[in-house]
mmCIF file of N, CA and C in Angstrom:
data_model
loop_
_atom_site.group_PDB
_atom_site.id
_atom_site.type_symbol
_atom_site.label_atom_id
_atom_site.label_comp_id
_atom_site.label_asym_id
_atom_site.label_seq_id
_atom_site.Cartn_x
_atom_site.Cartn_y
_atom_site.Cartn_z
ATOM 1 N N PHE W 189 87.237 86.451 84.895
ATOM 2 C CA PHE W 189 87.277 85.918 86.245
ATOM 3 C C PHE W 189 87.231 84.397 86.217
ATOM 4 N N ARG W 190 87.967 83.790 87.129
ATOM 5 C CA ARG W 190 87.945 82.336 87.253
ATOM 6 C C ARG W 190 86.649 81.879 87.929
ATOM 7 N N TYR W 191 86.223 82.638 88.940
ATOM 8 C CA TYR W 191 84.986 82.337 89.659
ATOM 9 C C TYR W 191 84.170 83.606 89.840
ATOM 10 N N HIS W 192 82.859 83.436 89.855
ATOM 11 C CA HIS W 192 81.926 84.479 90.276
ATOM 12 C C HIS W 192 81.185 83.913 91.483
ATOM 13 N N VAL W 193 81.202 84.656 92.570
ATOM 14 C CA VAL W 193 80.495 84.268 93.787
ATOM 15 C C VAL W 193 79.304 85.210 93.921
ATOM 16 N N PHE W 194 78.103 84.653 93.868
ATOM 17 C CA PHE W 194 76.891 85.457 93.993
ATOM 18 C C PHE W 194 76.305 85.246 95.381
ATOM 19 N N VAL W 195 76.148 86.348 96.110
ATOM 20 C CA VAL W 195 75.591 86.314 97.456
ATOM 21 C C VAL W 195 74.213 86.972 97.403
ATOM 22 N N CYS W 196 73.180 86.221 97.744
ATOM 23 C CA CYS W 196 71.829 86.782 97.730
ATOM 24 C C CYS W 196 71.737 87.876 98.789
ATOM 25 N N GLU W 197 71.322 89.052 98.354
ATOM 26 C CA GLU W 197 71.096 90.157 99.277
ATOM 27 C C GLU W 197 69.658 90.661 99.166
ATOM 28 N N ASN W 198 68.777 89.774 98.723
ATOM 29 C CA ASN W 198 67.376 90.155 98.577
ATOM 30 C C ASN W 198 66.786 90.541 99.930
ATOM 31 N N ARG W 199 65.991 91.600 99.919
ATOM 32 C CA ARG W 199 65.313 92.066 101.132
ATOM 33 C C ARG W 199 63.810 92.085 100.883
ATOM 34 N N ARG W 200 63.090 91.419 101.781
ATOM 35 C CA ARG W 200 61.636 91.401 101.748
ATOM 36 C C ARG W 200 61.112 92.132 102.981
ATOM 37 N N PRO W 201 59.823 92.479 102.970
ATOM 38 C CA PRO W 201 59.235 93.084 104.173
ATOM 39 C C PRO W 201 59.388 92.144 105.379
ATOM 40 N N ASP W 202 59.502 92.722 106.546
ATOM 41 C CA ASP W 202 59.700 91.929 107.769
ATOM 42 C C ASP W 202 58.603 90.901 108.010
ATOM 43 N N ASP W 203 57.395 91.168 107.522
ATOM 44 C CA ASP W 203 56.286 90.247 107.758
ATOM 45 C C ASP W 203 56.137 89.174 106.678
ATOM 46 N N ASP W 204 57.043 89.146 105.719
ATOM 47 C CA ASP W 204 56.970 88.126 104.665
ATOM 48 C C ASP W 204 57.338 86.767 105.260
ATOM 49 N N PRO W 205 56.466 85.765 105.137
ATOM 50 C CA PRO W 205 56.729 84.459 105.756
ATOM 51 C C PRO W 205 57.947 83.730 105.187
ATOM 52 N N ARG W 206 58.388 84.103 103.981
ATOM 53 C CA ARG W 206 59.563 83.445 103.396
ATOM 54 C C ARG W 206 60.865 83.941 103.994
ATOM 55 N N GLY W 207 60.822 85.111 104.642
ATOM 56 C CA GLY W 207 62.054 85.702 105.144
ATOM 57 C C GLY W 207 62.916 86.152 103.978
ATOM 58 N N CYS W 208 64.149 86.513 104.274
ATOM 59 C CA CYS W 208 65.053 86.916 103.202
ATOM 60 C C CYS W 208 66.504 86.806 103.667
ATOM 61 N N CYS W 209 67.379 86.693 102.704
ATOM 62 C CA CYS W 209 68.799 86.528 103.007
ATOM 63 C C CYS W 209 69.405 87.779 103.633
ATOM 64 N N ALA W 210 68.955 88.955 103.197
ATOM 65 C CA ALA W 210 69.520 90.189 103.747
ATOM 66 C C ALA W 210 69.289 90.267 105.253
ATOM 67 N N ALA W 211 68.102 89.880 105.704
ATOM 68 C CA ALA W 211 67.805 89.914 107.133
ATOM 69 C C ALA W 211 68.615 88.881 107.915
ATOM 70 N N LYS W 212 69.150 87.896 107.209
ATOM 71 C CA LYS W 212 69.968 86.859 107.847
ATOM 72 C C LYS W 212 71.460 87.173 107.763
ATOM 73 N N GLY W 213 71.820 88.376 107.309
ATOM 74 C CA GLY W 213 73.216 88.802 107.344
ATOM 75 C C GLY W 213 73.991 88.711 106.051
ATOM 76 N N SER W 214 73.318 88.553 104.928
ATOM 77 C CA SER W 214 74.055 88.373 103.678
ATOM 78 C C SER W 214 74.905 89.577 103.249
ATOM 79 N N PRO W 215 74.528 90.821 103.533
ATOM 80 C CA PRO W 215 75.443 91.915 103.162
ATOM 81 C C PRO W 215 76.816 91.782 103.828
ATOM 82 N N ALA W 216 76.842 91.352 105.072
ATOM 83 C CA ALA W 216 78.124 91.148 105.769
ATOM 84 C C ALA W 216 78.902 89.978 105.161
ATOM 85 N N ILE W 217 78.182 88.998 104.646
ATOM 86 C CA ILE W 217 78.845 87.852 104.009
ATOM 87 C C ILE W 217 79.541 88.298 102.727
ATOM 88 N N ARG W 218 78.866 89.100 101.920
ATOM 89 C CA ARG W 218 79.510 89.587 100.692
ATOM 90 C C ARG W 218 80.727 90.452 101.031
ATOM 91 N N GLU W 219 80.607 91.291 102.033
ATOM 92 C CA GLU W 219 81.754 92.112 102.443
ATOM 93 C C GLU W 219 82.901 91.236 102.929
ATOM 94 N N ALA W 220 82.579 90.153 103.630
ATOM 95 C CA ALA W 220 83.616 89.220 104.088
ATOM 96 C C ALA W 220 84.306 88.557 102.899
ATOM 97 N N PHE W 221 83.542 88.190 101.875
ATOM 98 C CA PHE W 221 84.152 87.638 100.668
ATOM 99 C C PHE W 221 85.089 88.653 100.029
ATOM 100 N N LYS W 222 84.626 89.881 99.877
ATOM 101 C CA LYS W 222 85.463 90.902 99.252
ATOM 102 C C LYS W 222 86.765 91.098 100.028
ATOM 103 N N ALA W 223 86.676 91.163 101.345
ATOM 104 C CA ALA W 223 87.871 91.359 102.174
ATOM 105 C C ALA W 223 88.815 90.164 102.076
ATOM 106 N N GLU W 224 88.261 88.964 102.123
ATOM 107 C CA GLU W 224 89.090 87.751 102.068
ATOM 108 C C GLU W 224 89.773 87.613 100.712
ATOM 109 N N LEU W 225 89.052 87.926 99.645
ATOM 110 C CA LEU W 225 89.641 87.849 98.309
ATOM 111 C C LEU W 225 90.777 88.853 98.158
ATOM 112 N N LYS W 226 90.577 90.038 98.673
ATOM 113 C CA LYS W 226 91.627 91.058 98.614
ATOM 114 C C LYS W 226 92.836 90.627 99.434
ATOM 115 N N LYS W 227 92.589 90.130 100.638
ATOM 116 C CA LYS W 227 93.663 89.679 101.529
ATOM 117 C C LYS W 227 94.516 88.588 100.889
ATOM 118 N N ARG W 228 93.892 87.715 100.136
ATOM 119 C CA ARG W 228 94.599 86.587 99.518
ATOM 120 C C ARG W 228 95.117 86.889 98.111
ATOM 121 N N GLY W 229 94.959 88.124 97.675
ATOM 122 C CA GLY W 229 95.453 88.497 96.354
ATOM 123 C C GLY W 229 94.653 87.896 95.211
ATOM 124 N N LEU W 230 93.380 87.607 95.448
ATOM 125 C CA LEU W 230 92.541 86.974 94.432
ATOM 126 C C LEU W 230 91.662 87.968 93.685
ATOM 127 N N LYS W 231 91.753 89.229 94.060
ATOM 128 C CA LYS W 231 90.973 90.248 93.362
ATOM 129 C C LYS W 231 91.416 90.247 91.902
ATOM 130 N N GLY W 232 90.450 90.235 90.990
ATOM 131 C CA GLY W 232 90.754 90.141 89.570
ATOM 132 C C GLY W 232 90.639 88.717 89.037
ATOM 133 N N MET W 233 90.700 87.727 89.933
ATOM 134 C CA MET W 233 90.507 86.328 89.541
ATOM 135 C C MET W 233 89.157 85.798 90.010
ATOM 136 N N VAL W 234 88.685 86.352 91.129
ATOM 137 C CA VAL W 234 87.408 85.949 91.701
ATOM 138 C C VAL W 234 86.615 87.214 91.987
ATOM 139 N N ARG W 235 85.353 87.198 91.646
ATOM 140 C CA ARG W 235 84.497 88.366 91.861
ATOM 141 C C ARG W 235 83.362 87.988 92.801
ATOM 142 N N ALA W 236 83.192 88.747 93.873
ATOM 143 C CA ALA W 236 82.078 88.563 94.799
ATOM 144 C C ALA W 236 80.991 89.565 94.431
ATOM 145 N N ASN W 237 79.862 89.053 93.993
ATOM 146 C CA ASN W 237 78.761 89.883 93.510
ATOM 147 C C ASN W 237 77.556 89.808 94.438
ATOM 148 N N SER W 238 76.845 90.906 94.513
ATOM 149 C CA SER W 238 75.544 90.936 95.162
ATOM 150 C C SER W 238 74.531 90.387 94.169
ATOM 151 N N ALA W 239 73.612 89.579 94.659
ATOM 152 C CA ALA W 239 72.555 89.044 93.794
ATOM 153 C C ALA W 239 71.199 89.381 94.383
ATOM 154 N N GLY W 240 70.225 89.487 93.517
ATOM 155 C CA GLY W 240 68.843 89.570 93.966
ATOM 156 C C GLY W 240 68.418 88.186 94.421
ATOM 157 N N CYS W 241 67.147 87.974 94.530
ATOM 158 C CA CYS W 241 66.638 86.710 95.045
ATOM 159 C C CYS W 241 67.142 85.523 94.222
ATOM 160 N N LEU W 242 67.699 84.546 94.917
ATOM 161 C CA LEU W 242 68.157 83.309 94.279
ATOM 162 C C LEU W 242 67.129 82.194 94.456
ATOM 163 N N ASP W 243 65.962 82.536 95.016
ATOM 164 C CA ASP W 243 64.848 81.599 95.176
ATOM 165 C C ASP W 243 65.192 80.425 96.084
ATOM 166 N N ALA W 244 65.967 80.713 97.130
ATOM 167 C CA ALA W 244 66.322 79.681 98.104
ATOM 168 C C ALA W 244 66.238 80.275 99.514
ATOM 169 N N CYS W 245 65.192 81.047 99.758
ATOM 170 C CA CYS W 245 65.043 81.816 100.994
ATOM 171 C C CYS W 245 65.141 80.957 102.257
ATOM 172 N N ALA W 246 64.497 79.811 102.250
ATOM 173 C CA ALA W 246 64.478 78.963 103.442
ATOM 174 C C ALA W 246 65.854 78.418 103.784
ATOM 175 N N LEU W 247 66.749 78.411 102.823
ATOM 176 C CA LEU W 247 68.091 77.859 103.032
ATOM 177 C C LEU W 247 69.144 78.937 103.218
ATOM 178 N N GLY W 248 68.724 80.188 103.239
ATOM 179 C CA GLY W 248 69.659 81.305 103.252
ATOM 180 C C GLY W 248 70.341 81.543 104.572
ATOM 181 N N PRO W 249 71.328 82.380 104.515
ATOM 182 C CA PRO W 249 71.816 83.099 103.360
ATOM 183 C C PRO W 249 72.382 82.156 102.307
ATOM 184 N N SER W 250 72.027 82.444 101.070
ATOM 185 C CA SER W 250 72.419 81.604 99.939
ATOM 186 C C SER W 250 73.562 82.224 99.153
ATOM 187 N N VAL W 251 74.463 81.348 98.719
ATOM 188 C CA VAL W 251 75.617 81.738 97.908
ATOM 189 C C VAL W 251 75.739 80.707 96.802
ATOM 190 N N VAL W 252 76.017 81.169 95.583
ATOM 191 C CA VAL W 252 76.256 80.246 94.474
ATOM 192 C C VAL W 252 77.561 80.647 93.795
ATOM 193 N N VAL W 253 78.364 79.644 93.463
ATOM 194 C CA VAL W 253 79.661 79.869 92.835
ATOM 195 C C VAL W 253 79.613 79.339 91.406
ATOM 196 N N TYR W 254 79.913 80.225 90.478
ATOM 197 C CA TYR W 254 79.991 79.859 89.069
ATOM 198 C C TYR W 254 81.426 79.975 88.608
ATOM 199 N N PRO W 255 81.870 79.125 87.647
ATOM 200 C CA PRO W 255 81.049 78.489 86.637
ATOM 201 C C PRO W 255 80.477 77.126 87.019
ATOM 202 N N GLU W 256 80.878 76.524 88.138
ATOM 203 C CA GLU W 256 80.390 75.171 88.447
ATOM 204 C C GLU W 256 78.933 75.113 88.856
ATOM 205 N N GLY W 257 78.382 76.209 89.363
ATOM 206 C CA GLY W 257 77.012 76.182 89.858
ATOM 207 C C GLY W 257 76.905 75.469 91.189
ATOM 208 N N VAL W 258 77.885 75.660 92.060
ATOM 209 C CA VAL W 258 77.867 75.064 93.399
ATOM 210 C C VAL W 258 77.103 76.010 94.324
ATOM 211 N N TRP W 259 76.085 75.466 94.996
ATOM 212 C CA TRP W 259 75.228 76.242 95.896
ATOM 213 C C TRP W 259 75.581 75.962 97.344
ATOM 214 N N TYR W 260 75.579 77.031 98.128
ATOM 215 C CA TYR W 260 75.786 76.931 99.573
ATOM 216 C C TYR W 260 74.594 77.548 100.280
ATOM 217 N N GLY W 261 74.208 76.956 101.405
ATOM 218 C CA GLY W 261 73.101 77.480 102.188
ATOM 219 C C GLY W 261 73.490 77.630 103.642
ATOM 220 N N GLY W 262 72.826 78.549 104.316
ATOM 221 C CA GLY W 262 73.109 78.784 105.729
ATOM 222 C C GLY W 262 74.494 79.338 105.963
ATOM 223 N N VAL W 263 75.013 80.054 105.002
ATOM 224 C CA VAL W 263 76.377 80.592 105.084
ATOM 225 C C VAL W 263 76.425 81.745 106.079
ATOM 226 N N THR W 264 77.521 81.810 106.831
ATOM 227 C CA THR W 264 77.787 82.935 107.725
ATOM 228 C C THR W 264 79.104 83.582 107.306
ATOM 229 N N ALA W 265 79.350 84.769 107.803
ATOM 230 C CA ALA W 265 80.623 85.437 107.509
ATOM 231 C C ALA W 265 81.799 84.605 108.008
ATOM 232 N N ALA W 266 81.607 83.860 109.086
ATOM 233 C CA ALA W 266 82.678 82.997 109.618
ATOM 234 C C ALA W 266 83.025 81.848 108.675
ATOM 235 N N ASP W 267 82.107 81.480 107.773
ATOM 236 C CA ASP W 267 82.352 80.399 106.801
ATOM 237 C C ASP W 267 83.173 80.860 105.603
ATOM 238 N N VAL W 268 83.246 82.154 105.382
ATOM 239 C CA VAL W 268 83.866 82.687 104.170
ATOM 240 C C VAL W 268 85.324 82.258 103.998
ATOM 241 N N PRO W 269 86.195 82.363 105.017
ATOM 242 C CA PRO W 269 87.582 81.928 104.794
ATOM 243 C C PRO W 269 87.695 80.464 104.363
ATOM 244 N N GLU W 270 86.845 79.605 104.916
ATOM 245 C CA GLU W 270 86.862 78.193 104.524
ATOM 246 C C GLU W 270 86.419 78.016 103.074
ATOM 247 N N ILE W 271 85.381 78.721 102.648
ATOM 248 C CA ILE W 271 84.924 78.620 101.258
ATOM 249 C C ILE W 271 86.012 79.121 100.314
ATOM 250 N N VAL W 272 86.631 80.228 100.660
ATOM 251 C CA VAL W 272 87.693 80.769 99.808
ATOM 252 C C VAL W 272 88.855 79.788 99.719
ATOM 253 N N GLU W 273 89.333 79.307 100.860
ATOM 254 C CA GLU W 273 90.486 78.396 100.868
ATOM 255 C C GLU W 273 90.175 77.078 100.163
ATOM 256 N N SER W 274 89.085 76.440 100.574
ATOM 257 C CA SER W 274 88.778 75.118 100.049
ATOM 258 C C SER W 274 88.299 75.162 98.597
ATOM 259 N N HIS W 275 87.325 75.998 98.314
ATOM 260 C CA HIS W 275 86.714 75.982 96.984
ATOM 261 C C HIS W 275 87.448 76.873 95.990
ATOM 262 N N LEU W 276 87.650 78.128 96.343
ATOM 263 C CA LEU W 276 88.169 79.077 95.366
ATOM 264 C C LEU W 276 89.678 78.968 95.161
ATOM 265 N N VAL W 277 90.401 78.506 96.163
ATOM 266 C CA VAL W 277 91.851 78.322 96.013
ATOM 267 C C VAL W 277 92.184 76.887 95.609
ATOM 268 N N ASN W 278 91.571 75.911 96.298
ATOM 269 C CA ASN W 278 91.946 74.506 96.087
ATOM 270 C C ASN W 278 90.956 73.699 95.249
ATOM 271 N N GLY W 279 89.852 74.311 94.830
ATOM 272 C CA GLY W 279 88.920 73.631 93.938
ATOM 273 C C GLY W 279 88.062 72.563 94.578
ATOM 274 N N ARG W 280 87.954 72.573 95.918
ATOM 275 C CA ARG W 280 87.140 71.581 96.630
ATOM 276 C C ARG W 280 85.975 72.279 97.323
ATOM 277 N N PRO W 281 84.749 72.106 96.834
ATOM 278 C CA PRO W 281 83.600 72.720 97.504
ATOM 279 C C PRO W 281 83.513 72.289 98.970
ATOM 280 N N VAL W 282 82.946 73.138 99.782
ATOM 281 C CA VAL W 282 82.767 72.874 101.214
ATOM 282 C C VAL W 282 81.475 72.077 101.372
ATOM 283 N N GLU W 283 81.617 70.779 101.550
ATOM 284 C CA GLU W 283 80.471 69.866 101.534
ATOM 285 C C GLU W 283 79.479 70.148 102.653
ATOM 286 N N ARG W 284 79.938 70.566 103.829
ATOM 287 C CA ARG W 284 79.019 70.772 104.953
ATOM 288 C C ARG W 284 78.039 71.913 104.703
ATOM 289 N N LEU W 285 78.340 72.804 103.762
ATOM 290 C CA LEU W 285 77.464 73.928 103.436
ATOM 291 C C LEU W 285 76.750 73.758 102.095
ATOM 292 N N ARG W 286 77.139 72.767 101.365
ATOM 293 C CA ARG W 286 76.636 72.577 100.015
ATOM 294 C C ARG W 286 75.176 72.133 100.013
ATOM 295 N N VAL W 287 74.398 72.660 99.072
ATOM 296 C CA VAL W 287 72.984 72.302 98.916
ATOM 297 C C VAL W 287 72.832 71.708 97.521
ATOM 298 N N ARG W 288 73.003 70.408 97.436
ATOM 299 C CA ARG W 288 72.988 69.725 96.139
ATOM 300 C C ARG W 288 71.632 69.788 95.442
ATOM 301 N N ALA W 289 70.550 69.857 96.202
ATOM 302 C CA ALA W 289 69.219 69.928 95.580
ATOM 303 C C ALA W 289 69.108 71.172 94.701
ATOM 304 N N LEU W 290 69.713 72.263 95.107
ATOM 305 C CA LEU W 290 69.661 73.487 94.313
ATOM 306 C C LEU W 290 70.487 73.351 93.046
ATOM 307 N N GLU W 291 71.517 72.543 93.095
ATOM 308 C CA GLU W 291 72.372 72.352 91.923
ATOM 309 C C GLU W 291 71.625 71.576 90.821
ATOM 310 N N THR W 292 70.607 70.845 91.218
ATOM 311 C CA THR W 292 69.814 70.106 90.233
ATOM 312 C C THR W 292 68.497 70.805 89.938
ATOM 313 N N GLY W 293 68.305 71.986 90.522
ATOM 314 C CA GLY W 293 67.107 72.774 90.249
ATOM 315 C C GLY W 293 65.921 72.484 91.151
ATOM 316 N N ASP W 294 66.105 71.677 92.195
ATOM 317 C CA ASP W 294 65.020 71.342 93.093
ATOM 318 C C ASP W 294 64.927 72.378 94.217
ATOM 319 N N ARG W 295 63.941 73.249 94.113
ATOM 320 C CA ARG W 295 63.782 74.302 95.115
ATOM 321 C C ARG W 295 62.620 74.008 96.066
ATOM 322 N N GLY W 296 62.248 72.738 96.154
ATOM 323 C CA GLY W 296 61.259 72.359 97.138
ATOM 324 C C GLY W 296 59.946 72.125 96.585
#
């Protein structure tokens, strides 16, 4: 694969103060990635994977794209076509969603 897209789908109890990406809609985001990749004929070149906790709960839903290690936070299903077009097709990360602190390992 040229890219691996990891979408955090971690689920915590409803009373957990950290919250979780799954409760913020991350399963729908991964499904949107899968549909968009298929629609654009990128299946086999890009893989959209479910991930456990990416340790960025406050910034979620969290998505990380490898091999570059580009992190996105606050992603919605509506953002997926832009991420696919800009980053996965044209090689330009979507700056408005990018979380550079996570790319350097700073999780707060």
